[in-house]
Coordinates of C-alpha atoms in Angstrom, one line a residue:
Chain A
X1 CA -70.4 6.8 2.9
X2 CA -66.9 6.7 1.7
X3 CA -67.7 8.9 -1.4
X4 CA -69.2 11.5 0.8
X5 CA -66.1 11.7 2.9
X6 CA -64.0 11.7 -0.2
X7 CA -65.9 14.5 -1.8
X8 CA -65.9 16.5 1.5
X9 CA -62.1 16.7 1.0
X10 CA -62.6 18.8 -2.1
X11 CA -65.4 21.1 -1.1
X12 CA -63.4 24.3 -1.4
X13 CA -61.1 23.0 -4.0
X14 CA -61.7 22.5 -7.7
X15 CA -59.2 20.5 -9.8
X16 CA -58.5 23.7 -11.7
X17 CA -57.1 25.4 -8.6
X18 CA -54.0 23.2 -8.9
X19 CA -53.5 24.5 -12.4
X20 CA -54.5 28.1 -11.9
X21 CA -51.5 29.7 -13.4
X22 CA -53.2 33.0 -14.2
X23 CA -50.5 34.8 -12.2
X24 CA -47.8 33.9 -14.6
X25 CA -48.1 36.8 -17.1
X26 CA -47.8 39.3 -14.3
X27 CA -45.2 37.5 -12.1
X28 CA -43.2 35.6 -14.9
X29 CA -40.2 37.7 -14.3
X30 CA -40.3 37.2 -10.6
X31 CA -40.4 33.5 -11.1
X32 CA -37.5 33.5 -13.5
X33 CA -35.5 35.6 -11.0
X34 CA -36.4 33.1 -8.3
X35 CA -35.0 30.3 -10.5
X36 CA -31.8 32.2 -11.2
X37 CA -31.6 33.0 -7.4
X38 CA -31.9 29.3 -6.4
X39 CA -29.3 28.2 -9.0
X40 CA -26.7 30.8 -8.0
X41 CA -27.3 30.2 -4.4
X42 CA -26.9 26.4 -4.6
X43 CA -24.1 26.3 -7.1
X44 CA -22.1 28.9 -5.2
X45 CA -22.7 27.2 -1.9
X46 CA -21.6 23.7 -3.2
X47 CA -18.5 25.3 -4.9
X48 CA -17.6 27.2 -1.7
X49 CA -18.0 23.9 0.2
X50 CA -15.4 22.2 -1.9
X51 CA -12.3 23.6 -0.4
X52 CA -13.3 23.3 3.3
X53 CA -14.7 19.8 2.6
X54 CA -11.3 18.8 1.1
X55 CA -9.6 20.1 4.3
X56 CA -12.1 18.2 6.5
X57 CA -11.6 15.0 4.5
X58 CA -7.8 15.3 4.8
X59 CA -8.1 15.9 8.5
X60 CA -10.5 13.0 8.8
X61 CA -7.9 10.7 7.2
X62 CA -5.0 12.1 9.4
X63 CA -3.1 9.8 11.7
X64 CA -3.4 12.4 14.5
X65 CA -6.2 11.6 16.8
X66 CA -7.0 15.2 17.8
X67 CA -7.1 16.5 14.2
X68 CA -9.3 13.5 13.2
X69 CA -11.8 14.1 16.0
X70 CA -12.1 17.9 15.3
X71 CA -13.1 17.1 11.7
X72 CA -15.3 14.2 12.9
X73 CA -17.1 16.4 15.4
X74 CA -17.7 19.2 12.7
X75 CA -19.2 16.6 10.3
X76 CA -21.3 14.9 13.0
X77 CA -22.8 18.3 14.1
X78 CA -23.6 19.6 10.7
X79 CA -25.1 16.2 9.5
X80 CA -27.1 15.6 12.6
X81 CA -28.9 18.9 12.9
X82 CA -31.5 20.3 10.6
X83 CA -30.3 22.7 7.9
X84 CA -33.1 25.1 9.0
X85 CA -31.7 25.3 12.5
X86 CA -28.2 25.9 11.2
X87 CA -29.5 28.6 8.9
X88 CA -31.3 30.4 11.8
X89 CA -28.3 30.1 14.1
X90 CA -25.9 31.5 11.5
X91 CA -28.2 34.3 10.3
X92 CA -29.4 35.5 13.6
X93 CA -26.6 34.4 15.6
X94 CA -23.2 34.6 13.8
X95 CA -24.1 37.3 11.4
X96 CA -25.5 39.6 14.1
X97 CA -21.8 40.1 15.0
X98 CA -20.4 40.2 11.5
X99 CA -21.4 43.2 9.4
X100 CA -22.6 42.4 5.8
X101 CA -22.5 45.0 3.0
X102 CA -25.9 45.8 1.7
X103 CA -26.0 45.9 -2.1
X104 CA -27.8 44.1 -4.9
X105 CA -26.2 41.4 -7.0
X106 CA -27.6 41.2 -10.6
X107 CA -30.1 43.8 -9.5
X108 CA -32.3 41.4 -7.4
X109 CA -30.1 39.4 -5.1
X110 CA -29.8 41.2 -1.7
X111 CA -26.3 40.6 -0.5
X112 CA -27.1 41.1 3.2
X113 CA -29.2 38.0 3.1
X114 CA -27.5 36.1 0.3
X115 CA -24.0 36.1 2.0
X116 CA -25.2 34.6 5.3
X117 CA -27.4 32.1 3.4
X118 CA -24.4 31.0 1.3
X119 CA -22.3 30.7 4.4
X120 CA -24.8 28.5 6.2
X121 CA -25.4 26.3 3.2
X122 CA -21.8 25.8 2.3
X123 CA -20.9 25.1 5.9
X124 CA -23.7 22.5 5.9
X125 CA -22.7 21.1 2.5
X126 CA -19.0 20.9 3.4
X127 CA -19.8 18.2 6.0
X128 CA -21.5 16.1 3.4
X129 CA -18.9 16.8 0.7
X130 CA -16.1 16.0 3.1
X131 CA -17.6 12.5 3.5
X132 CA -17.9 12.2 -0.3
X133 CA -14.1 13.1 -0.6
X134 CA -13.2 10.8 2.2
X135 CA -14.9 7.9 0.6
X136 CA -13.4 8.8 -2.8
X137 CA -9.9 8.8 -1.4
X138 CA -10.5 5.5 0.5
X139 CA -11.9 3.9 -2.6
X140 CA -8.5 4.3 -4.4
X141 CA -6.6 1.0 -3.9
X142 CA -4.1 1.0 -1.1
X143 CA -1.4 -0.4 -3.5
X144 CA -1.5 2.8 -5.4
X145 CA -0.1 4.7 -2.5
X146 CA 2.4 2.0 -1.8
X147 CA 3.6 1.9 -5.4
X148 CA 4.1 5.7 -5.4
X149 CA 5.9 5.7 -2.1
X150 CA 8.1 2.8 -3.1
X151 CA 9.3 5.0 -6.0
X152 CA 10.4 7.6 -3.6
X153 CA 7.5 10.0 -4.0
X154 CA 6.6 11.9 -0.8
X155 CA 3.2 11.5 0.8
X156 CA 2.1 14.8 -0.6
X157 CA 3.4 14.0 -4.1
X158 CA 1.8 10.6 -4.1
X159 CA -1.5 12.2 -3.0
X160 CA -1.4 14.9 -5.6
X161 CA -0.2 12.9 -8.6
X162 CA -1.6 9.4 -7.9
X163 CA -4.4 9.3 -5.4
X164 CA -6.4 12.5 -5.9
X165 CA -6.7 12.3 -9.8
X166 CA -8.3 8.9 -9.2
X167 CA -10.3 9.9 -6.2
X168 CA -11.7 13.0 -8.1
X169 CA -13.0 10.7 -10.8
X170 CA -14.7 8.6 -8.2
X171 CA -16.2 11.6 -6.6
X172 CA -17.7 13.6 -9.5
X173 CA -21.1 11.9 -9.7
X174 CA -21.6 12.1 -5.9
X175 CA -20.6 15.7 -6.0
X176 CA -23.1 16.4 -8.8
X177 CA -25.7 14.6 -6.7
X178 CA -24.9 16.9 -3.8
X179 CA -25.5 19.8 -6.1
X180 CA -29.0 18.5 -6.9
X181 CA -29.7 18.0 -3.2
X182 CA -28.6 21.6 -2.5
X183 CA -30.9 22.9 -5.2
X184 CA -33.8 21.4 -3.2
X185 CA -32.5 22.1 0.2
X186 CA -31.8 25.7 -0.5
X187 CA -35.6 26.2 -0.4
X188 CA -35.2 26.6 3.4
X189 CA -33.7 30.0 2.7
X190 CA -37.2 31.4 2.1
X191 CA -37.5 31.8 5.8
X192 CA -34.9 34.5 5.7
X193 CA -36.7 36.3 2.9
X194 CA -34.2 35.2 0.2
X195 CA -36.1 35.6 -3.0
X196 CA -35.4 32.2 -4.4
X197 CA -38.1 29.9 -5.9
X198 CA -40.1 29.0 -2.8
X199 CA -40.0 32.5 -1.4
X200 CA -41.3 33.9 -4.8
X201 CA -44.0 31.3 -4.9
X202 CA -45.1 32.2 -1.4
X203 CA -45.1 35.9 -2.2
X204 CA -47.1 35.3 -5.4
X205 CA -49.6 33.2 -3.4
X206 CA -49.9 35.9 -0.8
X207 CA -50.5 38.7 -3.2
X208 CA -52.7 37.0 -5.8
X209 CA -54.8 34.8 -3.4
X210 CA -54.0 31.9 -5.7
X211 CA -53.0 29.5 -3.1
X212 CA -51.8 26.4 -4.9
X213 CA -50.8 27.3 -8.4
X214 CA -47.5 29.1 -7.4
X215 CA -46.4 26.1 -5.4
X216 CA -47.3 23.8 -8.3
X217 CA -45.0 25.9 -10.5
X218 CA -42.3 25.7 -7.9
X219 CA -42.6 22.0 -7.8
X220 CA -42.5 21.8 -11.6
X221 CA -39.4 24.0 -11.7
X222 CA -37.5 22.0 -9.1
X223 CA -38.4 18.8 -10.9
X224 CA -37.4 20.1 -14.3
X225 CA -34.0 21.1 -12.9
X226 CA -33.2 18.1 -10.7
X227 CA -34.6 15.1 -12.6
X228 CA -32.9 15.6 -15.9
X229 CA -29.7 16.4 -14.2
X230 CA -29.8 13.3 -12.0
X231 CA -30.4 11.1 -15.2
X232 CA -27.4 12.8 -17.0
X233 CA -25.2 12.0 -13.9
X234 CA -26.5 8.4 -13.9
X235 CA -25.5 8.1 -17.6
X236 CA -22.1 9.5 -17.1
X237 CA -21.6 7.4 -14.1
X238 CA -22.4 4.2 -16.0
X239 CA -20.2 5.2 -18.9
X240 CA -17.3 5.9 -16.5
X241 CA -17.7 2.5 -14.8
X242 CA -17.5 0.8 -18.1
X243 CA -14.3 2.6 -19.0
X244 CA -12.9 1.6 -15.6
X245 CA -12.8 -2.2 -15.7
X246 CA -9.3 -3.4 -15.5
Chain B
X1 CA 28.6 7.1 12.3
X2 CA 28.8 5.0 9.3
X3 CA 30.9 1.9 9.2
X4 CA 31.4 0.5 5.7
X5 CA 30.4 -3.1 5.2
X6 CA 30.0 -5.3 2.2
X7 CA 26.3 -5.5 2.7
X8 CA 23.8 -3.5 0.6
X9 CA 21.0 -4.5 3.1
X10 CA 21.2 -5.6 6.7
X11 CA 18.3 -6.4 9.0
X12 CA 19.0 -6.7 12.6
X13 CA 16.6 -8.3 15.0
X14 CA 13.5 -7.2 13.2
X15 CA 10.2 -7.6 15.0
X16 CA 6.7 -6.7 13.7
X17 CA 3.6 -7.2 15.7
X18 CA 0.0 -6.1 15.0
X19 CA -2.8 -5.4 17.4
X20 CA -0.5 -4.2 20.1
X21 CA 1.5 -7.4 20.1
X22 CA -1.3 -9.9 19.7
X23 CA -0.2 -11.0 16.3
X24 CA 3.5 -11.6 15.7
X25 CA 4.3 -11.3 12.0
X26 CA 8.1 -11.2 12.3
X27 CA 9.9 -12.6 15.3
X28 CA 13.4 -11.4 15.7
X29 CA 14.6 -11.8 12.1
X30 CA 18.1 -10.9 10.9
X31 CA 19.2 -10.9 7.4
X32 CA 22.1 -9.5 5.2
X33 CA 22.3 -9.2 1.5
X34 CA 25.6 -8.5 -0.4
X35 CA 25.6 -6.4 -3.7
X36 CA 24.7 -8.5 -6.7
X37 CA 23.2 -11.3 -4.7
X38 CA 19.8 -12.9 -5.7
X39 CA 17.9 -14.0 -2.7
X40 CA 14.7 -15.9 -2.8
X41 CA 12.4 -16.0 0.2
X42 CA 10.2 -19.0 0.3
X43 CA 7.8 -20.4 2.9
X44 CA 4.1 -21.2 3.5
X45 CA 1.6 -18.4 3.3
X46 CA 1.4 -16.4 6.5
X47 CA 5.0 -17.1 7.3
X48 CA 6.0 -13.4 7.2
X49 CA 7.8 -13.4 3.8
X50 CA 6.0 -10.4 2.5
X51 CA 6.0 -8.5 5.7
X52 CA 9.8 -9.0 5.8
X53 CA 10.2 -7.8 2.2
X54 CA 7.9 -4.8 2.7
X55 CA 9.8 -3.9 5.9
X56 CA 13.0 -3.4 3.8
X57 CA 11.8 -0.2 2.3
X58 CA 9.6 0.5 5.4
X59 CA 6.2 0.1 3.7
X60 CA 5.7 -1.9 6.9
X61 CA 7.0 0.0 9.9
X62 CA 8.9 -2.3 12.2
X63 CA 7.9 -2.6 15.7
X64 CA 11.5 -2.9 16.8
X65 CA 14.9 -3.8 15.1
X66 CA 17.1 -2.0 12.6
X67 CA 17.3 -2.0 8.9
X68 CA 20.4 -0.7 7.0
X69 CA 20.6 0.1 3.3
X70 CA 24.1 0.9 2.1
X71 CA 25.0 1.3 5.8
X72 CA 22.4 3.9 6.4
X73 CA 19.9 3.1 9.1
X74 CA 16.5 3.4 7.4
X75 CA 14.7 2.9 10.7
X76 CA 16.3 6.0 12.1
X77 CA 14.0 9.1 12.2
X78 CA 16.8 11.4 11.1
X79 CA 17.1 10.3 7.5
X80 CA 15.1 11.2 4.4
X81 CA 13.4 7.9 3.7
X82 CA 12.1 9.0 0.3
X83 CA 15.6 9.6 -0.9
X84 CA 16.6 5.9 -0.1
X85 CA 13.4 4.4 -1.4
X86 CA 14.4 5.8 -4.9
X87 CA 17.2 3.3 -4.8
X88 CA 15.1 0.4 -3.8
X89 CA 12.8 -0.7 -6.7
X90 CA 9.7 -2.6 -5.7
X91 CA 7.4 -4.8 -7.7
X92 CA 4.0 -5.9 -6.3
X93 CA 1.8 -8.9 -6.6
X94 CA -1.0 -6.8 -8.0
X95 CA 1.2 -4.6 -10.2
X96 CA -0.2 -1.4 -8.9
X97 CA 0.3 0.5 -12.1
X98 CA -1.3 3.9 -12.1
X99 CA -4.6 3.5 -14.1
X100 CA -5.0 7.1 -14.9
X101 CA -1.6 7.3 -16.6
X102 CA -0.3 5.8 -19.9
X103 CA 2.4 3.2 -19.7
X104 CA 5.0 5.8 -20.6
X105 CA 3.7 8.3 -17.9
X106 CA 3.7 5.4 -15.4
X107 CA 7.4 5.0 -16.0
X108 CA 8.4 8.6 -16.2
X109 CA 6.3 10.0 -13.3
X110 CA 8.8 9.4 -10.4
X111 CA 12.1 10.2 -12.2
X112 CA 10.6 13.5 -13.6
X113 CA 8.7 14.5 -10.4
X114 CA 11.8 13.9 -8.3
X115 CA 14.0 15.8 -10.8
X116 CA 16.2 12.9 -11.3
X117 CA 15.8 13.0 -15.1
X118 CA 14.4 15.6 -17.4
X119 CA 11.2 14.8 -19.2
X120 CA 13.3 14.1 -22.4
X121 CA 15.8 11.9 -20.6
X122 CA 13.0 9.9 -18.7
X123 CA 11.2 9.3 -22.0
X124 CA 14.4 8.0 -23.6
X125 CA 15.1 5.7 -20.6
X126 CA 11.5 4.5 -20.5
X127 CA 11.5 3.7 -24.2
X128 CA 14.7 1.9 -24.1
X129 CA 13.5 -0.3 -21.1
X130 CA 10.2 -1.0 -22.8
X131 CA 12.0 -2.1 -25.8
X132 CA 14.1 -4.5 -23.7
X133 CA 11.0 -6.2 -22.2
X134 CA 9.3 -6.2 -25.7
X135 CA 6.6 -3.8 -25.0
X136 CA 7.7 -0.7 -26.9
X137 CA 4.4 -0.7 -28.8
X138 CA 2.5 -0.3 -25.6
X139 CA 4.1 3.0 -24.6
X140 CA 0.9 5.0 -25.2
X141 CA -1.6 2.5 -23.9
X142 CA -3.4 2.7 -20.6
X143 CA -2.8 -0.1 -18.2
X144 CA -6.3 -1.6 -18.4
X145 CA -5.6 -2.5 -22.0
X146 CA -2.8 -4.8 -21.0
X147 CA -2.6 -8.4 -19.9
X148 CA -1.4 -9.3 -16.5
X149 CA 2.0 -10.4 -17.7
X150 CA 2.5 -7.2 -19.7
X151 CA 1.4 -5.2 -16.6
X152 CA 4.0 -6.8 -14.4
X153 CA 6.7 -6.4 -16.9
X154 CA 5.9 -2.7 -17.1
X155 CA 5.8 -2.5 -13.3
X156 CA 9.4 -3.9 -13.4
X157 CA 10.3 -1.3 -16.0
X158 CA 8.8 1.5 -13.9
X159 CA 11.0 0.4 -10.9
X160 CA 14.1 0.0 -13.1
X161 CA 13.6 3.6 -14.6
X162 CA 14.7 4.9 -11.2
X163 CA 18.0 3.0 -11.6
X164 CA 17.7 1.2 -8.2
X165 CA 20.5 -0.5 -6.5
X166 CA 18.3 -3.4 -5.3
X167 CA 15.0 -4.8 -6.5
X168 CA 12.4 -6.1 -4.2
X169 CA 9.8 -8.6 -5.7
X170 CA 6.7 -9.4 -3.7
X171 CA 5.2 -12.5 -5.2
X172 CA 5.5 -11.0 -8.7
X173 CA 3.9 -13.9 -10.5
X174 CA 1.2 -15.0 -8.0
X175 CA -1.6 -12.9 -9.6
X176 CA -0.8 -14.0 -13.1
X177 CA -2.5 -16.6 -15.4
X178 CA -0.1 -19.6 -15.7
X179 CA 0.7 -18.9 -19.4
X180 CA 2.0 -15.4 -18.4
X181 CA 4.3 -16.5 -15.5
X182 CA 7.2 -17.3 -17.9
X183 CA 7.4 -13.9 -19.6
X184 CA 7.8 -12.2 -16.3
X185 CA 10.3 -14.7 -14.9
X186 CA 12.3 -14.3 -18.1
X187 CA 12.7 -10.6 -17.4
X188 CA 13.7 -11.3 -13.9
X189 CA 16.3 -13.9 -14.9
X190 CA 17.8 -11.4 -17.3
X191 CA 18.1 -8.8 -14.5
X192 CA 19.8 -11.4 -12.3
X193 CA 22.2 -12.2 -14.9
X194 CA 23.1 -8.6 -15.2
X195 CA 24.1 -8.5 -11.7
X196 CA 21.1 -6.7 -10.1
X197 CA 20.8 -7.3 -6.4
X198 CA 17.4 -9.0 -6.0
X199 CA 15.3 -10.1 -3.1
X200 CA 12.3 -12.2 -4.4
X201 CA 9.4 -13.5 -2.3
X202 CA 8.0 -16.3 -4.4
X203 CA 6.1 -19.5 -4.8
X204 CA 8.0 -20.4 -8.0
X205 CA 10.4 -23.0 -6.7
X206 CA 11.8 -23.7 -10.1
X207 CA 12.8 -20.0 -10.5
X208 CA 14.2 -20.0 -7.0
X209 CA 16.3 -23.0 -7.5
X210 CA 17.6 -21.8 -10.9
X211 CA 18.2 -18.1 -10.4
X212 CA 18.6 -17.5 -6.7
X213 CA 22.1 -17.6 -5.1
X214 CA 20.6 -18.2 -1.8
X215 CA 17.3 -19.3 -0.4
X216 CA 15.7 -18.1 2.8
X217 CA 13.0 -20.3 4.3
X218 CA 10.6 -18.6 6.6
X219 CA 7.9 -20.0 8.8
X220 CA 5.8 -18.6 11.5
X221 CA 7.5 -15.2 11.3
X222 CA 10.9 -16.6 11.7
X223 CA 13.8 -17.3 9.3
X224 CA 14.2 -21.0 9.8
X225 CA 17.0 -21.8 7.4
X226 CA 19.2 -20.0 4.9
X227 CA 21.6 -21.6 2.3
X228 CA 22.6 -22.3 -1.2
X229 CA 19.6 -23.3 -3.4
X230 CA 20.9 -26.8 -3.9
X231 CA 21.4 -27.4 -0.3
X232 CA 18.0 -26.1 0.7
X233 CA 16.1 -28.1 -1.9
X234 CA 18.2 -31.3 -1.7
X235 CA 19.5 -31.5 1.9
X236 CA 17.4 -29.1 4.1
X237 CA 18.9 -29.1 7.7
X238 CA 15.7 -28.3 9.5
X239 CA 12.7 -30.5 9.7
X240 CA 10.2 -27.7 9.0
X241 CA 12.1 -26.8 5.8
X242 CA 12.1 -30.5 4.8
X243 CA 8.3 -30.7 5.3
X244 CA 7.7 -27.6 3.2
X245 CA 10.0 -28.7 0.4
X246 CA 8.5 -32.1 0.3
X247 CA 5.1 -30.6 0.0
X248 CA 5.8 -28.1 -2.9
X249 CA 8.2 -30.1 -5.0

């Protein structure tokens, strides 16, 4: 009885359908463009998030109640709603008012979709990166600021010369992890027709009637990018911690 | 309105409370220090010694009261506090060296950033001071390669490089292994002999007795008694002082 049920699950599916990659010769170039699209999209988004995130983190650490809660509200909203919803609201909402130039980047990235996508992803990412920065700054021993101020350095000088160099070191692994998260999360951009990895896989599936293989390739690619990267980060992190012990 | 006094530091009716008054760390403390004096602040833990010391350069912001440094009111909002902090060296219990900078960079960072010395001058001053404390060979090391005693001597040098008029020591030997206490106290003794004005919060009674011109005994956020070292240790006037001295000696 169990085996009958078990076999019924695979009626229309042969094991080979998972590994039907016959579309590759024809669509290889599209897949590579998809990978490049995903990488550019996620890297640009995280880099664009760094500056606003730094601003948000500084505001979050401010003594002023109002400034602190503005930043807090931003972070709360963007971390507590799905990225997909934010993407929709920004693309169909905000960018229905803002004209976007229509041209191709590298010959296959459509700017009129790419720009709103990057804006949405980096607005979202800046909320997460802000918390990373905040934790990084707070992780620097309080005595460091006191020592710097006791020497007569201003708050800004102490921040720039003493606190931030140490905080950045704390933060780099977490920032790299955010990059990995973004590589995976950026797949939601397929709903806007941005031809990154997932959209490419869907397109191939649609036009070849090979329904599983393209998504398997997508999964492989995401894994091949993110897993080794996360291992490298882990390694760097471990080595940094070893150098750190006082 | 500046009236000249002989005092380098004056504290008038200083109060510091935490949690909106629930915890009183300093209860109406007044204090004056003349140029060249070495003052040791002793007392049980939690008596407000460190809070008092840290208030002097406003690392702790007083709840009320006034603090004067060279007859300038530091507690006034109108002054540039950073300018005055340059002249008040501070040494911390946990050294607080900058771990991402070499020993030399630790020492030259403030004088160069604040444009008090050129990079060349600052380097010269730093090397000279390092030589004095016997750590010239550590100039290019990073702090995590040093022992506690070495770190603290470098922290003292870092403060001295700013050519301060007064040095504040916040339990400078409390975080050190016993065998390293001596090397730090020796540097401090030398400083005192050279006429540096020093205020030292310490648990080293031997040091206080030998080096300090005057001892201040604090308990429960109040200055209980102040006097010459011999008087405080041998003939304390107040019962609370006597109890403490009996316990620690």
